[in-house]
mmCIF file of C-alpha atoms and ligand atoms in Angstrom:
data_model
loop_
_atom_site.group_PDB
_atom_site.id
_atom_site.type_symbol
_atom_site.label_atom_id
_atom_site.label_comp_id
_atom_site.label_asym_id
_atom_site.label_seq_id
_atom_site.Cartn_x
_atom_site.Cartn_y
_atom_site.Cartn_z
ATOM 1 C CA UNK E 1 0.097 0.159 35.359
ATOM 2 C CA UNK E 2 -2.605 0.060 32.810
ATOM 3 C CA UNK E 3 -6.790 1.829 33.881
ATOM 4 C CA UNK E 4 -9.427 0.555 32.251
ATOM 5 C CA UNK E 5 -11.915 3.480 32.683
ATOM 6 C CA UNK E 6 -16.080 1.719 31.673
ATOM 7 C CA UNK E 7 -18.831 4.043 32.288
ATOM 8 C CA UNK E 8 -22.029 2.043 33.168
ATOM 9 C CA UNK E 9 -25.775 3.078 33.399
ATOM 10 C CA UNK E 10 -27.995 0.666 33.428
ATOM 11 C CA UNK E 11 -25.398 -2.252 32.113
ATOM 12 C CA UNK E 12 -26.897 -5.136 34.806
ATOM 13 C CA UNK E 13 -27.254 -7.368 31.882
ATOM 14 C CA UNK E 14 -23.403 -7.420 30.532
ATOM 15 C CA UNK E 15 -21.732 -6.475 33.089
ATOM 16 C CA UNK E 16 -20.421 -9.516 34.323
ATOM 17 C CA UNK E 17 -19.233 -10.926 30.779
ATOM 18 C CA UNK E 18 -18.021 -7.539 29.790
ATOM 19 C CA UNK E 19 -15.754 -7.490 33.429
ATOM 20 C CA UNK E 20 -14.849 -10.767 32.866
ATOM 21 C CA UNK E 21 -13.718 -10.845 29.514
ATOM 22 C CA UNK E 22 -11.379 -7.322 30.404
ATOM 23 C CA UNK E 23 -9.934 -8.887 32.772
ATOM 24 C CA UNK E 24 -8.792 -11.920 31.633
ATOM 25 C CA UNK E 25 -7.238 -9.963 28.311
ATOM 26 C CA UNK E 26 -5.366 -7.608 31.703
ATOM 27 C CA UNK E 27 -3.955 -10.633 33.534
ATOM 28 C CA UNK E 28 -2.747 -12.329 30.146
ATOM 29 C CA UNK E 29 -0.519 -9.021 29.960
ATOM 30 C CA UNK E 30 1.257 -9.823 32.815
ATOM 31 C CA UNK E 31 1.828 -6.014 34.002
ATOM 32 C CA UNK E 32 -0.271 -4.302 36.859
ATOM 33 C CA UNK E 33 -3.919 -3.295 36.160
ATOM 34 C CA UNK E 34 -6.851 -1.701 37.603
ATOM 35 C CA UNK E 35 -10.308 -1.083 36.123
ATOM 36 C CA UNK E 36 -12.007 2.109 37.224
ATOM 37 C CA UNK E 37 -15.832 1.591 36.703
ATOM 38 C CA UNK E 38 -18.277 4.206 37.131
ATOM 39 C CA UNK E 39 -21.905 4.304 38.372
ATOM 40 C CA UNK E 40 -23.676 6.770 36.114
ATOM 41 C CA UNK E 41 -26.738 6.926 38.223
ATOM 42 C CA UNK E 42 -27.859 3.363 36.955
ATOM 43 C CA UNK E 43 -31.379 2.445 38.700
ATOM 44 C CA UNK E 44 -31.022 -1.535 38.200
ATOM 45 C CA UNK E 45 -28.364 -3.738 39.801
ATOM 46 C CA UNK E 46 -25.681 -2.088 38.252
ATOM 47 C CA UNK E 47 -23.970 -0.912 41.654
ATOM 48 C CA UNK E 48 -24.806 -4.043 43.480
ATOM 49 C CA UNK E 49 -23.384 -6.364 40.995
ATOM 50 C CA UNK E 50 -20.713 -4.304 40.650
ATOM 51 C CA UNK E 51 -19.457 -4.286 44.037
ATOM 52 C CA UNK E 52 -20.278 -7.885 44.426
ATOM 53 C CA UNK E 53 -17.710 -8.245 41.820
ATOM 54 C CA UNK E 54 -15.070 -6.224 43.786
ATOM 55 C CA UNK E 55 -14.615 -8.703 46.245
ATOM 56 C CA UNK E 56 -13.365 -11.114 43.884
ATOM 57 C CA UNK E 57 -11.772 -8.574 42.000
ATOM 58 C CA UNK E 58 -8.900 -6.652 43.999
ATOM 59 C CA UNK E 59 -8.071 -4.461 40.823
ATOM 60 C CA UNK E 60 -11.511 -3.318 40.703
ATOM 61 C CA UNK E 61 -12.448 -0.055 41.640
ATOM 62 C CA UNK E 62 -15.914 1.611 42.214
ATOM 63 C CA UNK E 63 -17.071 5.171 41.781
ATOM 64 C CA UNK E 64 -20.316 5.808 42.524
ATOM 65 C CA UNK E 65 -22.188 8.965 40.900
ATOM 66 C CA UNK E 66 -25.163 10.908 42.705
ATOM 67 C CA UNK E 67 -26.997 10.660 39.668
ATOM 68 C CA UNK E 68 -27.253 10.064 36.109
ATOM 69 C CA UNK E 69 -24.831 12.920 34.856
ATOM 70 C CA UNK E 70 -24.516 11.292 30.934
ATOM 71 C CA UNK E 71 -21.657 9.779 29.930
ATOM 72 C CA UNK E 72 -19.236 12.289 29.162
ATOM 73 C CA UNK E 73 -19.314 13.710 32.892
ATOM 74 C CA UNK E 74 -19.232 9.716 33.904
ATOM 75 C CA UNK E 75 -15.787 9.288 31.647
ATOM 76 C CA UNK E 76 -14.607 12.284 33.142
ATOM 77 C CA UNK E 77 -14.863 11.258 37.126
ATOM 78 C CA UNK E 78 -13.441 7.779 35.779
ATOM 79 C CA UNK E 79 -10.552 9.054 34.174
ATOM 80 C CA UNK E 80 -10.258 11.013 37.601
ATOM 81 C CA UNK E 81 -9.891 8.377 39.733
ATOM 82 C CA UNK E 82 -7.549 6.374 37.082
ATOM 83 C CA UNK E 83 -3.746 6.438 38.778
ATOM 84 C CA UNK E 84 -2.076 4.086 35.711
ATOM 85 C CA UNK E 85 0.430 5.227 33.623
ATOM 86 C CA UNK E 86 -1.697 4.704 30.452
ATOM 87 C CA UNK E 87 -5.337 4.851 30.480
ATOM 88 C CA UNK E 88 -7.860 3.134 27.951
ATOM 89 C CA UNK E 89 -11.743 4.744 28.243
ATOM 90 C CA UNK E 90 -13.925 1.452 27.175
ATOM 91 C CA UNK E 91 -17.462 0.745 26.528
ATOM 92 C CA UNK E 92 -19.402 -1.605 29.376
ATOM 93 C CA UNK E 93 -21.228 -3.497 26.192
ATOM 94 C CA UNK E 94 -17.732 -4.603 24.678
ATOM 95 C CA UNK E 95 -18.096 -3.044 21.512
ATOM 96 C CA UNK E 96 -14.622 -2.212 21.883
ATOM 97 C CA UNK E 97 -12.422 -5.259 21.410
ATOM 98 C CA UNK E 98 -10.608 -5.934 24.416
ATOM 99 C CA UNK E 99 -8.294 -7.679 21.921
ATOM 100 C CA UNK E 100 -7.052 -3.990 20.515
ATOM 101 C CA UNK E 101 -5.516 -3.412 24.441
ATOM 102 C CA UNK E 102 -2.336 -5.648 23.648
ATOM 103 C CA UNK E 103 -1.178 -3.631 20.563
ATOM 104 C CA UNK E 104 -2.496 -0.572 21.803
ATOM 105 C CA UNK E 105 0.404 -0.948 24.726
ATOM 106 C CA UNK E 106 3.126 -1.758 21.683
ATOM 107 C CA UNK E 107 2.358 1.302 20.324
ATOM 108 C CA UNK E 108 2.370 2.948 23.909
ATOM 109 C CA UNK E 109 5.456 1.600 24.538
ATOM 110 C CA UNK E 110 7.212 2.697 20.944
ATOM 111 C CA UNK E 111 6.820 6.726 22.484
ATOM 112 C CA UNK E 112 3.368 7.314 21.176
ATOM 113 C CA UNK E 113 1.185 9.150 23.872
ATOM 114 C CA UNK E 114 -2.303 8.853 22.164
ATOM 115 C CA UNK E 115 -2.907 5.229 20.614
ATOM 116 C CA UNK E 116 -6.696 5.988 18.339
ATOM 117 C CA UNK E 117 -9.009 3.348 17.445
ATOM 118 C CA UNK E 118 -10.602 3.626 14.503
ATOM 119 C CA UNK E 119 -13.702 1.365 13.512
ATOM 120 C CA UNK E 120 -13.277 0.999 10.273
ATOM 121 C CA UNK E 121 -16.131 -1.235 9.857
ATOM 122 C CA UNK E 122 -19.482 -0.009 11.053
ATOM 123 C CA UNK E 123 -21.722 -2.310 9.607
ATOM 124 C CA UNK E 124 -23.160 -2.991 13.323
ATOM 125 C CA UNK E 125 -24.383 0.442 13.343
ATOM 126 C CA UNK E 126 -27.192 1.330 11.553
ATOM 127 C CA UNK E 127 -27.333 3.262 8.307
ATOM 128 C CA UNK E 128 -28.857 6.491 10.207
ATOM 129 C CA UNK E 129 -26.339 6.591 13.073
ATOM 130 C CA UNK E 130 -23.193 5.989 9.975
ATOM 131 C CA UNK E 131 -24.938 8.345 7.932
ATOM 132 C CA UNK E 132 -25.483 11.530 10.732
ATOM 133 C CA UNK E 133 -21.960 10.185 12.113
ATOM 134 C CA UNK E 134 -19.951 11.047 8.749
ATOM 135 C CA UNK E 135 -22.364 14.672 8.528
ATOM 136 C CA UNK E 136 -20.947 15.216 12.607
ATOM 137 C CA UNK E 137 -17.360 14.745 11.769
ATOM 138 C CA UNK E 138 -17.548 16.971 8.004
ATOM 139 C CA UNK E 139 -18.902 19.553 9.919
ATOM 140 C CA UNK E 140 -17.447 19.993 13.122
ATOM 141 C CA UNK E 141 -14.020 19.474 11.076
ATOM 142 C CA UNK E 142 -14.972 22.531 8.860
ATOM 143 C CA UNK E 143 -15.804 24.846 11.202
ATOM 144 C CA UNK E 144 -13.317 24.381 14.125
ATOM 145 C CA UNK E 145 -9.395 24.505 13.449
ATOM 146 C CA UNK E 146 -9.189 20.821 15.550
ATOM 147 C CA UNK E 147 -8.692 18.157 13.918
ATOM 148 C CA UNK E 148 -11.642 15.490 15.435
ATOM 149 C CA UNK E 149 -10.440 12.061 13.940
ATOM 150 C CA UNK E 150 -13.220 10.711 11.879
ATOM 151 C CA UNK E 151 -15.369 7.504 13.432
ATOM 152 C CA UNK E 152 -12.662 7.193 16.724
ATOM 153 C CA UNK E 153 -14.875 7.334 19.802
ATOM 154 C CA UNK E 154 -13.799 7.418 23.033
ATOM 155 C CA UNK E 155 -12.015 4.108 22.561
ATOM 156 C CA UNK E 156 -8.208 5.311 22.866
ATOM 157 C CA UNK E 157 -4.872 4.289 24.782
ATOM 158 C CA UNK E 158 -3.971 8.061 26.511
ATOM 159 C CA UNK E 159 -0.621 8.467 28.434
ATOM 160 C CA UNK E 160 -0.550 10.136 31.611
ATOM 161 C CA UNK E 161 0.643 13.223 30.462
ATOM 162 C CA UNK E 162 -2.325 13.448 28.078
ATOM 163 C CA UNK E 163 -4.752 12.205 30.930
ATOM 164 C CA UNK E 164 -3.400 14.636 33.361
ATOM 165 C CA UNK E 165 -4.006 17.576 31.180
ATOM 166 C CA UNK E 166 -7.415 16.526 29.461
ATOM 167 C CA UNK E 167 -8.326 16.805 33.958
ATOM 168 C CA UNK E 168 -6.369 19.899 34.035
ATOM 169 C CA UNK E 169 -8.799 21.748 31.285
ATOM 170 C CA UNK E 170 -11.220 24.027 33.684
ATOM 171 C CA UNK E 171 -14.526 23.595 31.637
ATOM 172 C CA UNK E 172 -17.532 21.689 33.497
ATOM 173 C CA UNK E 173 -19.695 21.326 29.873
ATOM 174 C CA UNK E 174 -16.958 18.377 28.498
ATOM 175 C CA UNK E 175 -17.336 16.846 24.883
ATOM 176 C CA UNK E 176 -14.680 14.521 25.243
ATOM 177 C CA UNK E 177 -14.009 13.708 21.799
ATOM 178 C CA UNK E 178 -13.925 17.387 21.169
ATOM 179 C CA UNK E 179 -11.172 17.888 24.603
ATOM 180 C CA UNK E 180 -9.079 14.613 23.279
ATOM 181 C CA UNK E 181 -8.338 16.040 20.022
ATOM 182 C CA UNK E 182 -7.689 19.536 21.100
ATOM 183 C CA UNK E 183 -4.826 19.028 23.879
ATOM 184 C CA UNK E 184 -3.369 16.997 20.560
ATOM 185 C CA UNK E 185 -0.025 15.148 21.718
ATOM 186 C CA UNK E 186 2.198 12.039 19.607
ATOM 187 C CA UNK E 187 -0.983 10.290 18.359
ATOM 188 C CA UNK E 188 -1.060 7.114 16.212
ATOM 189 C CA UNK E 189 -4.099 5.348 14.777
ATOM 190 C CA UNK E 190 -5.502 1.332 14.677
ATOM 191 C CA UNK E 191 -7.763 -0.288 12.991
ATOM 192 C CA UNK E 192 -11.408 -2.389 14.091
ATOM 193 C CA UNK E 193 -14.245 -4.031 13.386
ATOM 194 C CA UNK E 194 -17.001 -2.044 15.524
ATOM 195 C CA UNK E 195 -18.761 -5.215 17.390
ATOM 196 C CA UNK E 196 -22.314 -5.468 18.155
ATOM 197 C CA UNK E 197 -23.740 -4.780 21.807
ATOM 198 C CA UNK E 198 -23.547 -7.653 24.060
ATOM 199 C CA UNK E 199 -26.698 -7.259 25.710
ATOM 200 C CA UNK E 200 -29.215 -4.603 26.261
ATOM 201 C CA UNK E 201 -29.987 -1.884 23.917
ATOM 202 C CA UNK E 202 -28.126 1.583 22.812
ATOM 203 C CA UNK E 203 -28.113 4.361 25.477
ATOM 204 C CA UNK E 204 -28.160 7.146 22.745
ATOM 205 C CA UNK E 205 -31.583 7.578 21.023
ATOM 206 C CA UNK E 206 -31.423 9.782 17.841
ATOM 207 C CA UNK E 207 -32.321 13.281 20.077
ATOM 208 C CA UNK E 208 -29.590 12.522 22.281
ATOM 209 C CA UNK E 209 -27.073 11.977 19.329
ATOM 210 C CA UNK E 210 -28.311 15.323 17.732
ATOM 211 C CA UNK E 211 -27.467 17.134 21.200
ATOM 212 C CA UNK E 212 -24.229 15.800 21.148
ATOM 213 C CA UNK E 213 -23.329 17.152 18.224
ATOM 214 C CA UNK E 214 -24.386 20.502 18.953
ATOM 215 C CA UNK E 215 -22.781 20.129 22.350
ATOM 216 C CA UNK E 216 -19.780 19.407 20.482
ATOM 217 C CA UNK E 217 -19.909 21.695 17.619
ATOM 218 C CA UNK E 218 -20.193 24.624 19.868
ATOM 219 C CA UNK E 219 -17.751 23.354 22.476
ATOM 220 C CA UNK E 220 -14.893 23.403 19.926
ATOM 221 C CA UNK E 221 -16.125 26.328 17.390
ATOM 222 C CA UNK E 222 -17.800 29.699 17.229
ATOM 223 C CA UNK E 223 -18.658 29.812 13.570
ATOM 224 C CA UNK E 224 -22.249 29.113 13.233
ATOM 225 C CA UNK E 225 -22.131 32.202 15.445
ATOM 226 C CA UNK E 226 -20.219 34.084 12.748
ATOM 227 C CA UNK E 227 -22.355 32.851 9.700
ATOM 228 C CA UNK E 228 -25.048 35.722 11.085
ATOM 229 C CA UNK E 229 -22.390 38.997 10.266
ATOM 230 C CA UNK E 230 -21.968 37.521 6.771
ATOM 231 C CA UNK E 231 -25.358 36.585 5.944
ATOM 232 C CA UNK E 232 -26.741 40.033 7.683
ATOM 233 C CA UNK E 233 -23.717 41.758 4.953
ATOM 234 C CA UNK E 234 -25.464 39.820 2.259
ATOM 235 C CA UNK E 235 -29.148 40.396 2.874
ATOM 236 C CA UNK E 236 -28.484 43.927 3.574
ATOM 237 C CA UNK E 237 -26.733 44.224 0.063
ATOM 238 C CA UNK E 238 -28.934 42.717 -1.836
ATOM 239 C CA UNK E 239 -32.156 44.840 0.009
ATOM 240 C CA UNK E 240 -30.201 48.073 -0.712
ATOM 241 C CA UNK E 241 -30.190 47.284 -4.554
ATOM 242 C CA UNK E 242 -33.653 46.116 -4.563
ATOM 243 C CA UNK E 243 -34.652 49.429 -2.706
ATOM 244 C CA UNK E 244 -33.195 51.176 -4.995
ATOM 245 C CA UNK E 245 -34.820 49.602 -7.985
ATOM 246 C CA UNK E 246 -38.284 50.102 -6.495
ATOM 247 C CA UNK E 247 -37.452 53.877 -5.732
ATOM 248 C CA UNK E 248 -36.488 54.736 -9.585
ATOM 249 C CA UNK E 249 -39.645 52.584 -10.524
ATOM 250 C CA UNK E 250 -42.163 54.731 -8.203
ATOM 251 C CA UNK E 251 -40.663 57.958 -9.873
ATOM 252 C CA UNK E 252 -40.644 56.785 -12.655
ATOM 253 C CA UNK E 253 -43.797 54.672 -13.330
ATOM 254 C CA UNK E 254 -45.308 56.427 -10.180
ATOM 255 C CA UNK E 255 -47.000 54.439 -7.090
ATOM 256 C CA UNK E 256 -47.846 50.865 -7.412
ATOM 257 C CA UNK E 257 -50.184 49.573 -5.510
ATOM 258 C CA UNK E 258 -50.701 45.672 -5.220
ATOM 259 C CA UNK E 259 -47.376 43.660 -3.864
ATOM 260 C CA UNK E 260 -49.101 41.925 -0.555
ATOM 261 C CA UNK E 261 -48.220 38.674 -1.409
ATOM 262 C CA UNK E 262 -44.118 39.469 -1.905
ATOM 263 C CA UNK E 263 -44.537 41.622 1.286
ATOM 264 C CA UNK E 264 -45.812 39.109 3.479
ATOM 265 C CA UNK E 265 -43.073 36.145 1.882
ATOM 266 C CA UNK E 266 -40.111 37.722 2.741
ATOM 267 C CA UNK E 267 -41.317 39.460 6.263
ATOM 268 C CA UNK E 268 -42.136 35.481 7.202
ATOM 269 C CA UNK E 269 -38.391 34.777 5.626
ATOM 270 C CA UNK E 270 -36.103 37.500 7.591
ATOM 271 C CA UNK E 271 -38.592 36.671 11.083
ATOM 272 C CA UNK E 272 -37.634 33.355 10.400
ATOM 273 C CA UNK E 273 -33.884 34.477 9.726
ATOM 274 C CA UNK E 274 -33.770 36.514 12.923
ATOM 275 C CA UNK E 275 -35.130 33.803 14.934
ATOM 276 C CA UNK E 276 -32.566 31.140 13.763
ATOM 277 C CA UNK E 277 -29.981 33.501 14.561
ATOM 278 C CA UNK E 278 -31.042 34.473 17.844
ATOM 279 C CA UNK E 279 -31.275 30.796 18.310
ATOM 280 C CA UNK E 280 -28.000 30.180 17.715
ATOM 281 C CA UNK E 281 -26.899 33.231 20.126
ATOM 282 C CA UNK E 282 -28.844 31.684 22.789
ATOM 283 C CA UNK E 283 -26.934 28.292 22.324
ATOM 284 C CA UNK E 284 -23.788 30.279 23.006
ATOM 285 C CA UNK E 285 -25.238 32.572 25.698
ATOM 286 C CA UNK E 286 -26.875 29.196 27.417
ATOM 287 C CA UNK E 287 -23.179 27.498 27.341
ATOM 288 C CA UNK E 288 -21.723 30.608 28.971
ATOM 289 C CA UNK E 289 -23.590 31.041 31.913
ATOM 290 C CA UNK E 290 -24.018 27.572 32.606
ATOM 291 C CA UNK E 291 -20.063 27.670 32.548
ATOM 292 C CA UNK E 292 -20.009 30.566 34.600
ATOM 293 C CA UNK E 293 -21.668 28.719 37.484
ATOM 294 C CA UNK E 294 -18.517 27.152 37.330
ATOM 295 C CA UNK E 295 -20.011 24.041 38.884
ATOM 296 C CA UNK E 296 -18.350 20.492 38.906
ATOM 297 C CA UNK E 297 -19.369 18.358 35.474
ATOM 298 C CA UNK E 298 -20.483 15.251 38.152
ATOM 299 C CA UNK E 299 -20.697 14.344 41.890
ATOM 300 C CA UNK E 300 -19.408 11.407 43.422
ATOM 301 C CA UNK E 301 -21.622 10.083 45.721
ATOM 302 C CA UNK E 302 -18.908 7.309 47.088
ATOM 303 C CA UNK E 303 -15.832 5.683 45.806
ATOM 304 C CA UNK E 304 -15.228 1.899 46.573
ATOM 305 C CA UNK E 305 -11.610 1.282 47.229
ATOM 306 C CA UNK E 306 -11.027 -2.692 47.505
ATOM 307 C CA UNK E 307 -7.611 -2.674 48.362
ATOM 308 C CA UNK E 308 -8.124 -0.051 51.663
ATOM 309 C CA UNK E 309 -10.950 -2.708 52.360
ATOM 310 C CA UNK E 310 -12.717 0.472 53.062
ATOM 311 C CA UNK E 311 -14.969 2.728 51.860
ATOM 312 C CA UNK E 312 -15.421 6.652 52.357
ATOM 313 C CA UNK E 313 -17.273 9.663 51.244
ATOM 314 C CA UNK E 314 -15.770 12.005 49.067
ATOM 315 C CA UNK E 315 -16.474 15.548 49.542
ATOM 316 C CA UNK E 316 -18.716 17.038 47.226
ATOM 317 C CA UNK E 317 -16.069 19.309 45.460
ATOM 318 C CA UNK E 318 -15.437 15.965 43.107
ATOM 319 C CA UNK E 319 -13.518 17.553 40.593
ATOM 320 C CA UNK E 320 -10.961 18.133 42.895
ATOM 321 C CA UNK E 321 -10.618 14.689 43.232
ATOM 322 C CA UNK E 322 -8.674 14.726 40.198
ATOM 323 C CA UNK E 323 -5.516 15.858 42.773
ATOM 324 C CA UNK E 324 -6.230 13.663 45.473
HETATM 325 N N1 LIG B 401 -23.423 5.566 29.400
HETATM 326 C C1 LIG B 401 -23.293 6.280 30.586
HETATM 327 N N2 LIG B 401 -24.214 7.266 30.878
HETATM 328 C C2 LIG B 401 -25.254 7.559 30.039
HETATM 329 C C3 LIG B 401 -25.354 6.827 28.812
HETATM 330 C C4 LIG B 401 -24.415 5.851 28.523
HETATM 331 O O1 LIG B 401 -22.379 6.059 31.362
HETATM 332 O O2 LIG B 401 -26.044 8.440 30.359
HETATM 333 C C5 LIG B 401 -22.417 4.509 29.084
HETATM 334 C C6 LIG B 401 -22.992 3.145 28.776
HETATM 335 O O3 LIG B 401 -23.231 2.394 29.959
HETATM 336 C C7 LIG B 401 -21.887 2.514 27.932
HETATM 337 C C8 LIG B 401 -21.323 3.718 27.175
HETATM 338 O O4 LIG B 401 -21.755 4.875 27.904
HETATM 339 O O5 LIG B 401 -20.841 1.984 28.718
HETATM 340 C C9 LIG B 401 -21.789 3.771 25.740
HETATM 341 O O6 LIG B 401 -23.191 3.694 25.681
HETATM 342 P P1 LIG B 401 -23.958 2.936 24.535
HETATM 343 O O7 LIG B 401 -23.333 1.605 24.270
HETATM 344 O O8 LIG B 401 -25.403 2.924 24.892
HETATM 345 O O9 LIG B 401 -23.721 3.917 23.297
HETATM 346 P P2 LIG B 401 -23.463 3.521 21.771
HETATM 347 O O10 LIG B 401 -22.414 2.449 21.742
HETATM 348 O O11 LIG B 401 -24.770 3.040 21.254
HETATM 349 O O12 LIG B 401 -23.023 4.791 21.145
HETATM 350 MG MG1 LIG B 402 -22.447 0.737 22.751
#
């Protein structure tokens, strides 16, 4: 069986082309299919539609979040609830081609676990979001020993084995991209056109972007934290020689008087330095306890099960639901 895992929030709009057009791509397959869609806490008529559609839609299944928990805790509880034996992650506003699900499953079914998609055409996105997209991926591939595949989102054909353990990774703070490429696995890459959004507008404003890169740089790597020891070394070095210097001077020139100016320039420069650095600390420190709470990354408020023509409340330990 094939899951199609689509976070929504807010997605009233599309919806209904983007489930349609899925699903006819599924039943031309001719193998057994589900779609798992998630309620990220949308406030339009996101849910409604959506179970509207269930009724029509036996393969459709509905998980319901408390509240808006972002969409990397949404893919997660999706990918929870997915039972097929591979799983594809897809955006609601069909910027990922449903057409890439056929050869996706070729490739599946020659032995490779993880099936990438790569858009190698971005032209839809604007020149900011390519631009800070290509710094992301230099960086975080510099500092961490992961390899995260360059412009492949969450747009991927997983096997269950890879699904299984991605669910089986402890951490409640999850930057998926970041989790995909570290559990690793037989991994083989295709090519797209990234598509333009079908209807409404982007969910990821420019501040949002830039905390999902630091979520993700400091998910996967602890060297900004390390930076501090070497530039501490350097500053120290280059203080000592420059003490030194003004000591012989004073002996031998004696006292020297005026020097307010210099003073004052590089107190403002290491107070700045220290701050930066204790910034960075706190990023760390702020991850950690928040980890150590060691609460679950979303809540499910209700899951929609057509084919029980039923419905019932999951407990509020959702993570667990992964098992059940
Ligand atoms: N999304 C979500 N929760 C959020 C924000 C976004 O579930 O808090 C979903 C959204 O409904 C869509 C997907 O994440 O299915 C990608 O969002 P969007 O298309 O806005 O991002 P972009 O393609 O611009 O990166
Ligand atoms: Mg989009």
């Amino acid at each position: 069986m094939i899951s199609i895992v689509i976070p929504f929030f807010n997605e009233e709009e599309g919806l209904l082309h983007t489930l349609a057009t899925i699903s006819d791509t599924l039943r031309s397959l001719a193998r057994p299919w589900e779609i798992v869609a998630v309620n990220d806490g949308s406030t339009d008529k996101t849910l409604a539609i959506l179970l509207e559609q269930q009724r029509l839609m036996p393969e459709l299944l509905v998980v319901d979040l408390s509240r808006n928990f972002g969409k990397e805790a949404a893919l997660t509880a999706g990918l929870a609830h997915a039972s097929g034996d591979a799983i594809i992650p897809m955006d609601a506003d069909l910027q990922d081609p449903p057409e890439l699900i056929a050869p996706m499953i070729s490739k599946w079914e020659e032995g490779y676990e993880v099936v990438l998609a790569r858009r190698s055409d971005r032209s839809s996105d604007s020149v900011a979001k390519r631009l800070s997209a290509r710094w992301f991926y230099q960086a975080i591939n510099k500092m961490s020993e992961v390899n995260v595949p360059d412009n492949v989102g969450d747009f991927r054909l997983m096997d269950r084995l890879v699904v299984d353990t991605v669910m089986s990774l402890p951490e409640s703070r999850r930057f998926m991209k970041g989790i995909f490429a570290w559990v690793g696995f037989k991994t083989t890459t295709l090519n797209y056109k990234r598509a333009e959004r079908n209807s409404g507008s982007s969910k990821f404003n420019l501040w949002k972007l830039w905390n999902l890169a630091i979520e993700g740089i400091t998910s996967l790597s602890i060297t900004p934290l390390r930076i501090w020891s070497y530039l501490g070394f350097m500053v120290a070095s280059v203080s000592f020689i420059y003490a030194l210097y003004i000591v012989l001077r004073t002996l031998v020139y004696g006292i020297d008087v005026p020097g307010y100016a210099s003073l004052i320039t590089l107190f403002l420069f290491f107070s700045g330095l220290q701050l930066i650095g204790l910034g960075i600390m706190g990023e760390y420190l702020g991850r950690a306890y928040i980890e150590s709470k060691r609460r679950p990354p979303y809540i499910v408020r209700k899951l929609y099960l057509p084919r029980l023509k039923g419905e019932y409340i999951n407990h509020p330990r959702a993570f667990d639901a992964a098992s059940s």
